[in-house]
């Protein structure tokens, strides 16, 4: 099978997450972006065999119904040749064996709300929808774990375990739509990671269908397990290129009793960021630690959500969790530290309603930002947390240089900042300038000791930039692993490597 | 190069950790256990080239000086053909390129106190000692990380970061001797893992010399990093078979202010273990949660360390950490829970001296146990934590059936129990019976949903048992990765796979 990639720098695009664009920015219309007209997945004989595997009612071959399975949050469309909805690992194994036999690409799809095209069939072939594999099989309080199929939304999983007094911390902002299988495949993050770590820190074991069709169980249901190479960790974050996750056993912790949020504005981003090590010095590890830059505050004000003091140049949201007593005590201390470091207009939540209200500013951003452009290039840069002020300064300088509007906000507790360059989806010249901003901001993150993706992954969208972040030897090592496990290049071709 | 393995079931042996055995249990004398008389590493020309790479003073070729580099805590001896002490990754790269060119095995060595032979050159060749690479390069408070060379002991690393108010939680019991590089290569555990996770949860980035001699940097210094496959996690726990770690960036957290220990005895192990979910229900996650079974208590009593109440059938040590206020409050609650669940002879530490004294019972075990046999087969079984009582019951039944003395103790908070079968190092028949116990206890752990190693790894010692724990497809996947990265089988041959 050819593994000609279709990714181009033009595809580094991310739409405003909750709007569907009719005309994708890179001019890709609703056809596959591949140079190959069809693959064997379009053959009637092959489709008949797929039908046998999953049943008539679980396959889509009508091109008019492909659109929802052709895209993710990037909103660029690459049509599959068929979409199948298997019930279990055995059916997925049969599909992949067929793919190896006759040669067509297979792309697994969860909620389909990624930001780098991981679930998008850029080289055609078939999409495997995991929608039917949506059972939570077991929540085990004594063993502090949950066993789940991949097609459960992260939100539903969280609700289910919280009902048992347990807690699954990773919380990507797409959690109401994204499937836990996709979260594992992308090693998703979120706002609680500075305290609790990312998805991979909660994956104990997996059932995976390999690119050759073999089904393996990796890891188990214990945190300690040193039997062989850590395939669980290799599969986690492998973006559907090394295997398809059909079951996961996830580590849980006791649900914290309460959270307490403190919000403060600062004259400068540097002042806001200097609170971060100050909190560490006080032995406080907030569950969330979010900053918004001056532009973000302008955006929120312009939308009429909130009015900030005139000299507010940055905003910090800090939340602690733990027992009721602890959050009371830590909340007070956070407030003191923020005030001592120049925070003003400080508010500490006194009720659950307060908590909600204090977070409005953050929540309103995604919607408020839309008036600054119809196309948002949202990049999840990450730097060591001490370098966050510099990253935001550089991103702003880059945007100014290229006459582009930028809004920076994100997770200062773990150095993961969303740098959002805004432009007009119809303005080719503005898009070109904005793409320059993206590339230069990637370089800035790397120069500051960070990298080009903290949460979203590479997919086809960031593939052209992989070599900015990784050495040829590191990329070659990854390719060797890919080839060893997927010699025919069946699983999710056209991603990560260009 | 041949990859003929020398591992046999006879090698499933672990010596009493602090005694050097003169006559190893499997009868291996102080010669290499390989069938090959020599490898090219014995050639004068090759040694001259090694000398050029590391310098005259950093190579040992005198067989009389090989003994310390021929063994680990298992005390079985396999002599290398040369031992070299490179200064950095570039020298290690040159050595490995030479190994690929002329064909000899290379085994990396840290502190050399492993329990499965990971650092032992079972097929000869050269040993790379990382002793000279012992600098802590940077402790960064603001970024919550430490950058270190591999040859620093875990204890020294902990002391250094604690002096800055930071905390590196993983704490294998060998921490005063084991090197951090070896800890990463083995994904080491310890008693604090139930709360804080294992070594892999703290590895942010690595510098690694690959089996082909290429030097790569994986990961970085941020918790969030989803750029390509997770080579950092693949290298962690790969037992020196996929690369040699030459630098590590480790995640740190703020140092907890205080700890508080509560000790209680129970009539039965089941009663003691039932405290574990009860603590979770109270939203308490102890930093340490250790059990000792009835035999362990006998051993401690016989050594005159402590006297227990007559009906004591198990002992539980629970420690909480956090702020001074928190540990006071949580410590009281732990005491209440232990008492409510049948705990008696309960003591809660009131001072640092108390803390030390309460842990004496656990600390004294290793030494006290020696009077029950000159050979201890110490197995680090792991099961879901709800299955710990059954595991201990079955291990005891198995020992009784084979007339062997067993002592069970360990980390009930994460299901990792040290099942120690005792026998006489000179009694071949007893050793044979004890090995049966080991194998049957492995099966018991697997039957209970656990596995054969929680902390020690596979190496050559557990290699004969790998197929009990993993499916052929899983082992084959690991072998494919090994072959893709190490096509000539240079790094640490004779381990993991038989």
CSV table of C-alpha atoms in Angstrom, one decimal, chain B residues 40-472:
chain,number,residue,atom,x,y,z
B,40,UNK,CA,35.2,-10.3,20.2
B,41,UNK,CA,35.2,-8.2,23.4
B,42,UNK,CA,38.1,-10.4,24.5
B,43,UNK,CA,40.2,-9.5,21.5
B,44,UNK,CA,43.2,-7.3,22.2
B,45,UNK,CA,42.5,-5.1,19.2
B,46,UNK,CA,38.9,-4.5,20.4
B,47,UNK,CA,40.1,-3.8,23.9
B,48,UNK,CA,42.6,-1.3,22.5
B,49,UNK,CA,39.8,0.5,20.8
B,50,UNK,CA,37.7,0.5,24.0
B,51,UNK,CA,40.7,1.9,25.8
B,52,UNK,CA,40.9,4.7,23.3
B,53,UNK,CA,37.2,5.5,23.9
B,54,UNK,CA,37.2,5.6,27.7
B,55,UNK,CA,40.9,6.1,28.6
B,56,UNK,CA,43.3,3.6,30.2
B,57,UNK,CA,42.1,4.3,33.7
B,58,UNK,CA,38.5,3.5,32.9
B,59,UNK,CA,38.6,0.0,31.7
B,60,UNK,CA,39.0,-3.3,33.6
B,61,UNK,CA,40.3,-6.3,31.7
B,62,UNK,CA,41.8,-8.2,34.7
B,63,UNK,CA,39.5,-11.2,35.4
B,64,UNK,CA,40.5,-11.0,39.1
B,65,UNK,CA,38.7,-7.7,39.2
B,66,UNK,CA,35.5,-8.8,37.4
B,67,UNK,CA,33.6,-10.3,40.4
B,68,UNK,CA,31.8,-7.1,41.5
B,69,UNK,CA,30.5,-6.6,38.0
B,70,UNK,CA,29.4,-10.2,37.5
B,71,UNK,CA,26.3,-10.3,39.7
B,72,UNK,CA,23.5,-8.4,41.3
B,73,UNK,CA,21.5,-9.1,44.5
B,74,UNK,CA,20.8,-12.6,43.1
B,75,UNK,CA,24.5,-13.4,43.7
B,76,UNK,CA,24.8,-15.6,40.7
B,77,UNK,CA,28.0,-14.8,38.8
B,78,UNK,CA,28.4,-14.3,35.1
B,79,UNK,CA,31.8,-12.8,34.3
B,80,UNK,CA,32.1,-10.0,31.7
B,81,UNK,CA,35.0,-9.9,29.3
B,82,UNK,CA,35.7,-6.2,30.1
B,83,UNK,CA,34.2,-3.5,32.2
B,84,UNK,CA,34.3,0.1,31.0
B,85,UNK,CA,33.4,3.3,32.8
B,86,UNK,CA,32.5,5.9,30.1
B,87,UNK,CA,32.1,9.6,31.0
B,88,UNK,CA,29.1,10.5,28.8
B,89,UNK,CA,26.7,9.5,26.1
B,90,UNK,CA,29.2,10.1,23.3
B,91,UNK,CA,31.6,7.5,24.7
B,92,UNK,CA,28.8,5.1,25.2
B,93,UNK,CA,27.7,5.7,21.6
B,94,UNK,CA,31.2,4.9,20.4
B,95,UNK,CA,31.3,1.7,22.5
B,96,UNK,CA,28.0,0.5,21.1
B,97,UNK,CA,29.0,1.3,17.5
B,98,UNK,CA,32.1,-0.8,18.1
B,99,UNK,CA,29.9,-3.6,19.5
B,100,UNK,CA,27.7,-3.5,16.4
B,101,UNK,CA,30.7,-3.5,14.2
B,102,UNK,CA,32.6,-6.5,15.6
B,103,UNK,CA,29.7,-8.1,17.5
B,104,UNK,CA,29.8,-8.4,21.3
B,105,UNK,CA,27.0,-8.0,24.0
B,106,UNK,CA,26.8,-4.8,26.0
B,107,UNK,CA,25.1,-4.7,29.4
B,108,UNK,CA,24.6,-1.5,31.3
B,109,UNK,CA,25.0,-1.5,35.0
B,110,UNK,CA,23.8,0.9,37.7
B,111,UNK,CA,24.1,0.1,41.4
B,112,UNK,CA,24.0,-3.6,40.6
B,113,UNK,CA,21.4,-4.4,43.3
B,114,UNK,CA,18.6,-5.7,41.2
B,115,UNK,CA,16.7,-8.9,41.9
B,116,UNK,CA,16.3,-10.3,38.4
B,117,UNK,CA,19.8,-10.0,36.9
B,118,UNK,CA,19.1,-7.0,34.6
B,119,UNK,CA,22.7,-5.7,35.1
B,120,UNK,CA,24.4,-9.1,34.8
B,121,UNK,CA,26.3,-10.0,31.6
B,122,UNK,CA,24.8,-13.5,31.2
B,123,UNK,CA,26.2,-13.8,27.7
B,124,UNK,CA,29.6,-12.2,28.4
B,125,UNK,CA,30.7,-9.2,26.4
B,126,UNK,CA,31.3,-5.9,28.2
B,127,UNK,CA,29.7,-4.2,31.1
B,128,UNK,CA,29.2,-0.5,31.0
B,129,UNK,CA,29.4,0.9,34.5
B,130,UNK,CA,27.7,4.3,34.8
B,131,UNK,CA,29.5,5.1,38.1
B,132,UNK,CA,31.3,8.1,36.7
B,133,UNK,CA,28.1,9.7,35.3
B,134,UNK,CA,27.1,10.8,38.7
B,135,UNK,CA,26.3,14.5,38.5
B,136,UNK,CA,23.0,16.0,39.4
B,137,UNK,CA,23.0,18.7,36.7
B,138,UNK,CA,20.1,20.9,37.7
B,139,UNK,CA,17.4,21.1,40.3
B,140,UNK,CA,14.8,23.5,39.1
B,141,UNK,CA,12.2,24.6,41.7
B,142,UNK,CA,10.1,26.7,39.4
B,143,UNK,CA,9.9,24.0,36.8
B,144,UNK,CA,9.5,21.2,39.4
B,145,UNK,CA,12.1,19.0,37.9
B,146,UNK,CA,15.6,17.6,38.3
B,147,UNK,CA,18.1,16.8,35.5
B,148,UNK,CA,20.5,14.0,36.4
B,149,UNK,CA,23.0,11.6,35.1
B,150,UNK,CA,22.2,8.0,35.6
B,151,UNK,CA,24.9,7.1,38.2
B,152,UNK,CA,23.5,9.0,41.1
B,153,UNK,CA,21.9,6.8,43.9
B,154,UNK,CA,18.2,7.3,44.3
B,155,UNK,CA,18.9,8.3,48.0
B,156,UNK,CA,21.4,11.0,47.0
B,157,UNK,CA,18.9,12.3,44.5
B,158,UNK,CA,16.2,12.4,47.1
B,159,UNK,CA,18.4,14.1,49.6
B,160,UNK,CA,19.4,16.7,47.1
B,161,UNK,CA,15.9,17.6,46.0
B,162,UNK,CA,14.5,17.5,49.5
B,163,UNK,CA,17.2,20.1,50.5
B,164,UNK,CA,15.4,22.4,48.0
B,165,UNK,CA,11.9,21.6,49.4
B,166,UNK,CA,11.1,19.2,46.6
B,167,UNK,CA,10.2,15.5,46.6
B,168,UNK,CA,11.0,12.5,44.4
B,169,UNK,CA,8.5,9.9,45.7
B,170,UNK,CA,9.7,6.5,44.2
B,171,UNK,CA,11.6,4.7,46.9
B,172,UNK,CA,12.7,1.1,46.2
B,173,UNK,CA,14.1,-0.4,49.3
B,174,UNK,CA,17.6,-0.6,47.7
B,175,UNK,CA,17.5,3.2,47.3
B,176,UNK,CA,20.8,3.8,49.1
B,177,UNK,CA,22.7,1.7,46.6
B,178,UNK,CA,20.6,1.6,43.4
B,179,UNK,CA,21.3,4.2,40.8
B,180,UNK,CA,18.5,6.4,39.4
B,181,UNK,CA,19.4,5.1,35.9
B,182,UNK,CA,18.8,1.5,37.0
B,183,UNK,CA,15.5,2.6,38.7
B,184,UNK,CA,14.3,4.0,35.5
B,185,UNK,CA,15.5,1.0,33.4
B,186,UNK,CA,13.5,-1.2,35.8
B,187,UNK,CA,10.6,1.2,36.5
B,188,UNK,CA,11.3,0.7,40.2
B,189,UNK,CA,8.6,0.9,42.9
B,190,UNK,CA,8.7,1.1,46.7
B,191,UNK,CA,6.4,1.7,49.6
B,192,UNK,CA,5.1,5.2,48.6
B,193,UNK,CA,3.7,4.1,45.2
B,194,UNK,CA,0.1,3.5,46.3
B,195,UNK,CA,-0.3,7.2,46.7
B,196,UNK,CA,2.4,8.6,44.4
B,197,UNK,CA,2.8,6.1,41.6
B,198,UNK,CA,5.9,4.4,40.3
B,199,UNK,CA,9.1,5.6,38.7
B,200,UNK,CA,7.6,5.9,35.2
B,201,UNK,CA,5.1,8.5,36.6
B,202,UNK,CA,8.1,10.8,37.3
B,203,UNK,CA,10.1,10.4,34.1
B,204,UNK,CA,9.6,13.5,31.9
B,205,UNK,CA,12.5,13.0,29.5
B,206,UNK,CA,15.5,10.9,28.8
B,207,UNK,CA,18.7,11.0,26.9
B,208,UNK,CA,19.3,7.5,25.6
B,209,UNK,CA,22.0,5.8,23.5
B,210,UNK,CA,20.1,3.4,21.2
B,211,UNK,CA,21.3,-0.2,20.5
B,212,UNK,CA,22.6,1.1,17.2
B,213,UNK,CA,24.7,3.8,18.9
B,214,UNK,CA,22.5,6.8,18.0
B,215,UNK,CA,21.9,9.3,20.8
B,216,UNK,CA,18.3,10.5,21.2
B,217,UNK,CA,16.5,12.9,23.5
B,218,UNK,CA,13.0,11.7,24.4
B,219,UNK,CA,10.3,13.8,26.0
B,220,UNK,CA,11.3,17.0,27.7
B,221,UNK,CA,10.7,18.8,30.9
B,222,UNK,CA,7.0,19.1,30.8
B,223,UNK,CA,4.3,16.7,32.0
B,224,UNK,CA,2.3,17.4,28.9
B,225,UNK,CA,4.0,16.3,25.7
B,226,UNK,CA,2.3,14.4,22.9
B,227,UNK,CA,4.8,14.8,20.1
B,228,UNK,CA,5.2,11.4,18.5
B,229,UNK,CA,5.1,7.9,20.1
B,230,UNK,CA,6.0,8.0,23.8
B,231,UNK,CA,9.6,6.7,23.6
B,232,UNK,CA,10.3,8.0,27.2
B,233,UNK,CA,7.7,5.5,28.5
B,234,UNK,CA,9.0,2.7,26.2
B,235,UNK,CA,12.5,3.1,27.5
B,236,UNK,CA,11.4,3.3,31.1
B,237,UNK,CA,11.2,-0.3,32.4
B,238,UNK,CA,12.9,-1.7,29.2
B,239,UNK,CA,15.6,-3.3,31.4
B,240,UNK,CA,18.5,-1.9,29.4
B,241,UNK,CA,17.4,-3.9,26.3
B,242,UNK,CA,16.3,-1.0,24.2
B,243,UNK,CA,18.7,1.7,25.1
B,244,UNK,CA,21.2,3.0,27.7
B,245,UNK,CA,19.9,6.0,29.7
B,246,UNK,CA,22.6,8.7,29.9
B,247,UNK,CA,20.5,11.5,31.4
B,248,UNK,CA,17.0,11.8,32.9
B,249,UNK,CA,14.7,14.7,33.6
B,250,UNK,CA,12.4,13.8,36.5
B,251,UNK,CA,9.2,15.4,37.7
B,252,UNK,CA,9.2,16.6,41.3
B,253,UNK,CA,6.5,17.7,43.6
B,254,UNK,CA,6.5,19.9,46.7
B,255,UNK,CA,7.9,18.1,49.8
B,256,UNK,CA,5.1,17.2,52.2
B,257,UNK,CA,5.6,18.8,55.5
B,258,UNK,CA,5.0,15.8,57.7
B,259,UNK,CA,4.1,12.2,57.9
B,260,UNK,CA,2.2,10.3,60.6
B,261,UNK,CA,2.3,6.5,61.1
B,262,UNK,CA,-0.3,4.3,62.8
B,263,UNK,CA,0.4,0.7,63.6
B,264,UNK,CA,-2.1,-2.0,64.5
B,265,UNK,CA,-2.4,-5.7,64.8
B,266,UNK,CA,-5.3,-7.8,63.7
B,267,UNK,CA,-6.5,-11.3,64.3
B,268,UNK,CA,-6.5,-12.1,60.6
B,269,UNK,CA,-4.9,-10.8,57.4
B,270,UNK,CA,-8.4,-10.4,56.0
B,271,UNK,CA,-9.3,-8.0,58.8
B,272,UNK,CA,-6.1,-6.0,58.2
B,273,UNK,CA,-6.8,-5.8,54.5
B,274,UNK,CA,-10.4,-4.7,54.9
B,275,UNK,CA,-9.0,-1.5,56.3
B,276,UNK,CA,-7.7,-0.6,52.9
B,277,UNK,CA,-11.1,0.2,51.1
B,278,UNK,CA,-12.3,1.6,54.4
B,279,UNK,CA,-9.6,4.2,54.2
B,280,UNK,CA,-10.4,4.9,50.6
B,281,UNK,CA,-14.0,5.4,51.6
B,282,UNK,CA,-12.8,8.0,54.1
B,283,UNK,CA,-11.0,9.7,51.2
B,284,UNK,CA,-7.6,8.9,52.8
B,285,UNK,CA,-4.8,7.7,50.5
B,286,UNK,CA,-2.0,6.7,52.8
B,287,UNK,CA,1.6,7.3,51.6
B,288,UNK,CA,2.4,3.9,52.9
B,289,UNK,CA,0.2,0.9,53.7
B,290,UNK,CA,2.2,-2.2,54.7
B,291,UNK,CA,1.1,-5.6,55.9
B,292,UNK,CA,3.0,-8.3,57.7
B,293,UNK,CA,1.5,-11.8,57.9
B,294,UNK,CA,1.5,-14.1,61.0
B,295,UNK,CA,4.8,-15.8,60.0
B,296,UNK,CA,6.4,-12.4,59.6
B,297,UNK,CA,5.3,-11.5,63.1
B,298,UNK,CA,6.7,-14.8,64.4
B,299,UNK,CA,10.0,-14.0,62.7
B,300,UNK,CA,10.2,-10.6,64.3
B,301,UNK,CA,9.2,-11.9,67.7
B,302,UNK,CA,11.8,-14.7,67.5
B,303,UNK,CA,14.5,-12.1,66.8
B,304,UNK,CA,13.5,-10.4,70.0
B,305,UNK,CA,12.7,-7.1,68.3
B,306,UNK,CA,9.1,-6.9,69.5
B,307,UNK,CA,6.4,-8.9,71.3
B,308,UNK,CA,2.9,-9.0,69.9
B,309,UNK,CA,-0.4,-9.8,71.6
B,310,UNK,CA,-1.1,-13.5,71.6
B,311,UNK,CA,-3.9,-13.4,69.0
B,312,UNK,CA,-2.1,-11.1,66.5
B,313,UNK,CA,-2.4,-12.7,63.1
B,314,UNK,CA,-1.4,-9.7,61.0
B,315,UNK,CA,0.0,-6.3,61.3
B,316,UNK,CA,-0.8,-3.1,59.4
B,317,UNK,CA,1.4,0.0,59.2
B,318,UNK,CA,-0.4,3.0,57.7
B,319,UNK,CA,1.3,6.3,57.2
B,320,UNK,CA,-0.3,9.6,55.9
B,321,UNK,CA,1.6,12.6,54.7
B,322,UNK,CA,0.7,16.3,54.1
B,323,UNK,CA,0.6,19.4,56.2
B,324,UNK,CA,1.1,19.2,60.0
B,325,UNK,CA,-2.6,19.8,60.5
B,326,UNK,CA,-3.6,17.3,57.9
B,327,UNK,CA,-1.5,14.5,59.2
B,328,UNK,CA,-2.7,15.1,62.7
B,329,UNK,CA,-6.3,14.9,61.5
B,330,UNK,CA,-5.9,12.1,59.1
B,331,UNK,CA,-3.7,10.2,61.6
B,332,UNK,CA,-6.5,10.3,64.1
B,333,UNK,CA,-9.0,9.1,61.5
B,334,UNK,CA,-6.7,6.3,60.4
B,335,UNK,CA,-6.5,5.2,64.0
B,336,UNK,CA,-10.3,5.2,64.4
B,337,UNK,CA,-10.8,3.2,61.2
B,338,UNK,CA,-8.2,0.6,62.2
B,339,UNK,CA,-9.8,0.2,65.7
B,340,UNK,CA,-13.3,0.1,64.3
B,341,UNK,CA,-12.2,-2.7,61.9
B,342,UNK,CA,-10.8,-4.9,64.7
B,343,UNK,CA,-7.3,-3.4,65.1
B,344,UNK,CA,-5.8,-3.8,68.5
B,345,UNK,CA,-2.5,-2.9,70.2
B,346,UNK,CA,-2.9,0.3,68.1
B,347,UNK,CA,-0.2,2.9,68.3
B,348,UNK,CA,-0.2,6.3,66.6
B,349,UNK,CA,3.2,8.1,66.4
B,350,UNK,CA,3.5,11.3,68.4
B,351,UNK,CA,7.0,12.2,67.4
B,352,UNK,CA,9.7,11.5,64.8
B,353,UNK,CA,11.2,9.0,67.2
B,354,UNK,CA,7.9,7.3,67.4
B,355,UNK,CA,7.7,7.1,63.7
B,356,UNK,CA,11.0,5.4,63.5
B,357,UNK,CA,10.1,3.0,66.3
B,358,UNK,CA,6.8,2.0,64.7
B,359,UNK,CA,8.6,1.1,61.5
B,360,UNK,CA,11.2,-1.0,63.3
B,361,UNK,CA,9.1,-4.1,62.9
B,362,UNK,CA,9.1,-3.7,59.1
B,363,UNK,CA,12.8,-2.8,59.0
B,364,UNK,CA,13.9,-5.6,61.2
B,365,UNK,CA,12.3,-8.3,58.9
B,366,UNK,CA,15.1,-8.6,56.3
B,367,UNK,CA,17.6,-9.4,58.9
B,368,UNK,CA,15.4,-11.5,61.2
B,369,UNK,CA,14.3,-13.7,58.4
B,370,UNK,CA,17.8,-15.0,57.9
B,371,UNK,CA,17.5,-17.6,60.7
B,372,UNK,CA,14.8,-19.4,58.6
B,373,UNK,CA,17.0,-20.2,55.7
B,374,UNK,CA,20.2,-19.2,54.0
B,375,UNK,CA,18.4,-18.7,50.7
B,376,UNK,CA,15.4,-16.5,50.3
B,377,UNK,CA,13.4,-16.7,47.1
B,378,UNK,CA,11.9,-13.2,47.3
B,379,UNK,CA,9.1,-12.7,44.8
B,380,UNK,CA,7.4,-9.4,44.2
B,381,UNK,CA,4.0,-10.6,43.2
B,382,UNK,CA,1.2,-8.1,42.5
B,383,UNK,CA,-2.5,-8.6,42.5
B,384,UNK,CA,-5.5,-6.2,42.5
B,385,UNK,CA,-5.5,-4.9,46.0
B,386,UNK,CA,-8.8,-6.6,47.0
B,387,UNK,CA,-7.1,-9.9,46.3
B,388,UNK,CA,-4.2,-9.6,48.7
B,389,UNK,CA,-5.7,-11.8,51.4
B,390,UNK,CA,-6.3,-14.6,48.9
B,391,UNK,CA,-2.8,-14.3,47.5
B,392,UNK,CA,-1.3,-14.6,51.0
B,393,UNK,CA,-3.5,-17.5,51.9
B,394,UNK,CA,-2.6,-19.3,48.7
B,395,UNK,CA,1.1,-18.6,49.1
B,396,UNK,CA,0.9,-20.0,52.6
B,397,UNK,CA,-1.0,-23.1,51.4
B,398,UNK,CA,1.5,-23.7,48.7
B,399,UNK,CA,4.4,-23.4,51.1
B,400,UNK,CA,2.7,-25.8,53.5
B,401,UNK,CA,2.1,-28.3,50.8
B,402,UNK,CA,5.8,-28.3,49.9
B,403,UNK,CA,7.0,-28.1,53.5
B,404,UNK,CA,8.6,-24.7,53.0
B,405,UNK,CA,8.7,-21.7,55.3
B,406,UNK,CA,7.1,-18.6,53.8
B,407,UNK,CA,6.9,-15.1,55.0
B,408,UNK,CA,4.5,-12.6,53.3
B,409,UNK,CA,4.7,-8.8,53.7
B,410,UNK,CA,4.4,-5.8,51.5
B,411,UNK,CA,2.5,-3.0,50.0
B,412,UNK,CA,-1.2,-3.8,50.4
B,413,UNK,CA,-2.0,-0.3,49.2
B,414,UNK,CA,-1.0,-1.2,45.7
B,415,UNK,CA,-1.4,-5.0,45.9
B,416,UNK,CA,2.4,-5.7,45.7
B,417,UNK,CA,3.3,-8.4,48.1
B,418,UNK,CA,6.7,-9.8,48.8
B,419,UNK,CA,6.3,-13.6,49.1
B,420,UNK,CA,9.5,-14.9,50.5
B,421,UNK,CA,10.1,-18.7,50.4
B,422,UNK,CA,13.0,-19.7,52.7
B,423,UNK,CA,15.3,-22.7,52.3
B,424,UNK,CA,18.8,-23.9,52.8
B,425,UNK,CA,21.3,-22.9,50.2
B,426,UNK,CA,23.1,-26.2,50.5
B,427,UNK,CA,20.0,-28.4,50.3
B,428,UNK,CA,19.3,-29.2,46.7
B,429,UNK,CA,16.1,-31.1,47.5
B,430,UNK,CA,14.7,-28.1,49.5
B,431,UNK,CA,15.7,-25.7,46.8
B,432,UNK,CA,13.8,-27.8,44.3
B,433,UNK,CA,10.7,-27.8,46.5
B,434,UNK,CA,11.0,-24.1,47.0
B,435,UNK,CA,11.2,-23.5,43.3
B,436,UNK,CA,7.9,-25.4,42.9
B,437,UNK,CA,6.5,-23.0,45.5
B,438,UNK,CA,7.7,-20.0,43.4
B,439,UNK,CA,6.1,-21.3,40.2
B,440,UNK,CA,2.8,-22.1,41.9
B,441,UNK,CA,2.7,-18.7,43.6
B,442,UNK,CA,3.2,-17.1,40.2
B,443,UNK,CA,0.2,-19.0,38.9
B,444,UNK,CA,-1.8,-17.9,42.0
B,445,UNK,CA,-1.0,-14.3,41.4
B,446,UNK,CA,-2.0,-14.6,37.7
B,447,UNK,CA,-5.2,-16.5,38.6
B,448,UNK,CA,-6.1,-13.7,41.0
B,449,UNK,CA,-5.9,-11.1,38.2
B,450,UNK,CA,-2.3,-10.0,39.0
B,451,UNK,CA,1.1,-10.8,37.6
B,452,UNK,CA,4.5,-12.1,38.3
B,453,UNK,CA,6.5,-8.9,39.0
B,454,UNK,CA,5.4,-5.6,40.5
B,455,UNK,CA,8.9,-4.2,41.1
B,456,UNK,CA,11.8,-6.4,40.2
B,457,UNK,CA,11.3,-6.9,36.5
B,458,UNK,CA,12.0,-10.0,34.4
B,459,UNK,CA,15.8,-10.1,33.5
B,460,UNK,CA,17.1,-13.6,33.2
B,461,UNK,CA,15.7,-14.7,36.5
B,462,UNK,CA,12.0,-14.5,35.6
B,463,UNK,CA,12.4,-15.0,31.9
B,464,UNK,CA,11.4,-18.7,32.0
B,465,UNK,CA,8.1,-17.6,33.5
B,466,UNK,CA,7.2,-14.7,31.1
B,467,UNK,CA,4.9,-16.9,29.1
B,468,UNK,CA,2.8,-17.6,32.2
B,469,UNK,CA,2.0,-13.9,32.4
B,470,UNK,CA,1.9,-12.8,28.8
B,471,UNK,CA,0.3,-14.2,25.7
B,472,UNK,CA,2.4,-15.3,22.7
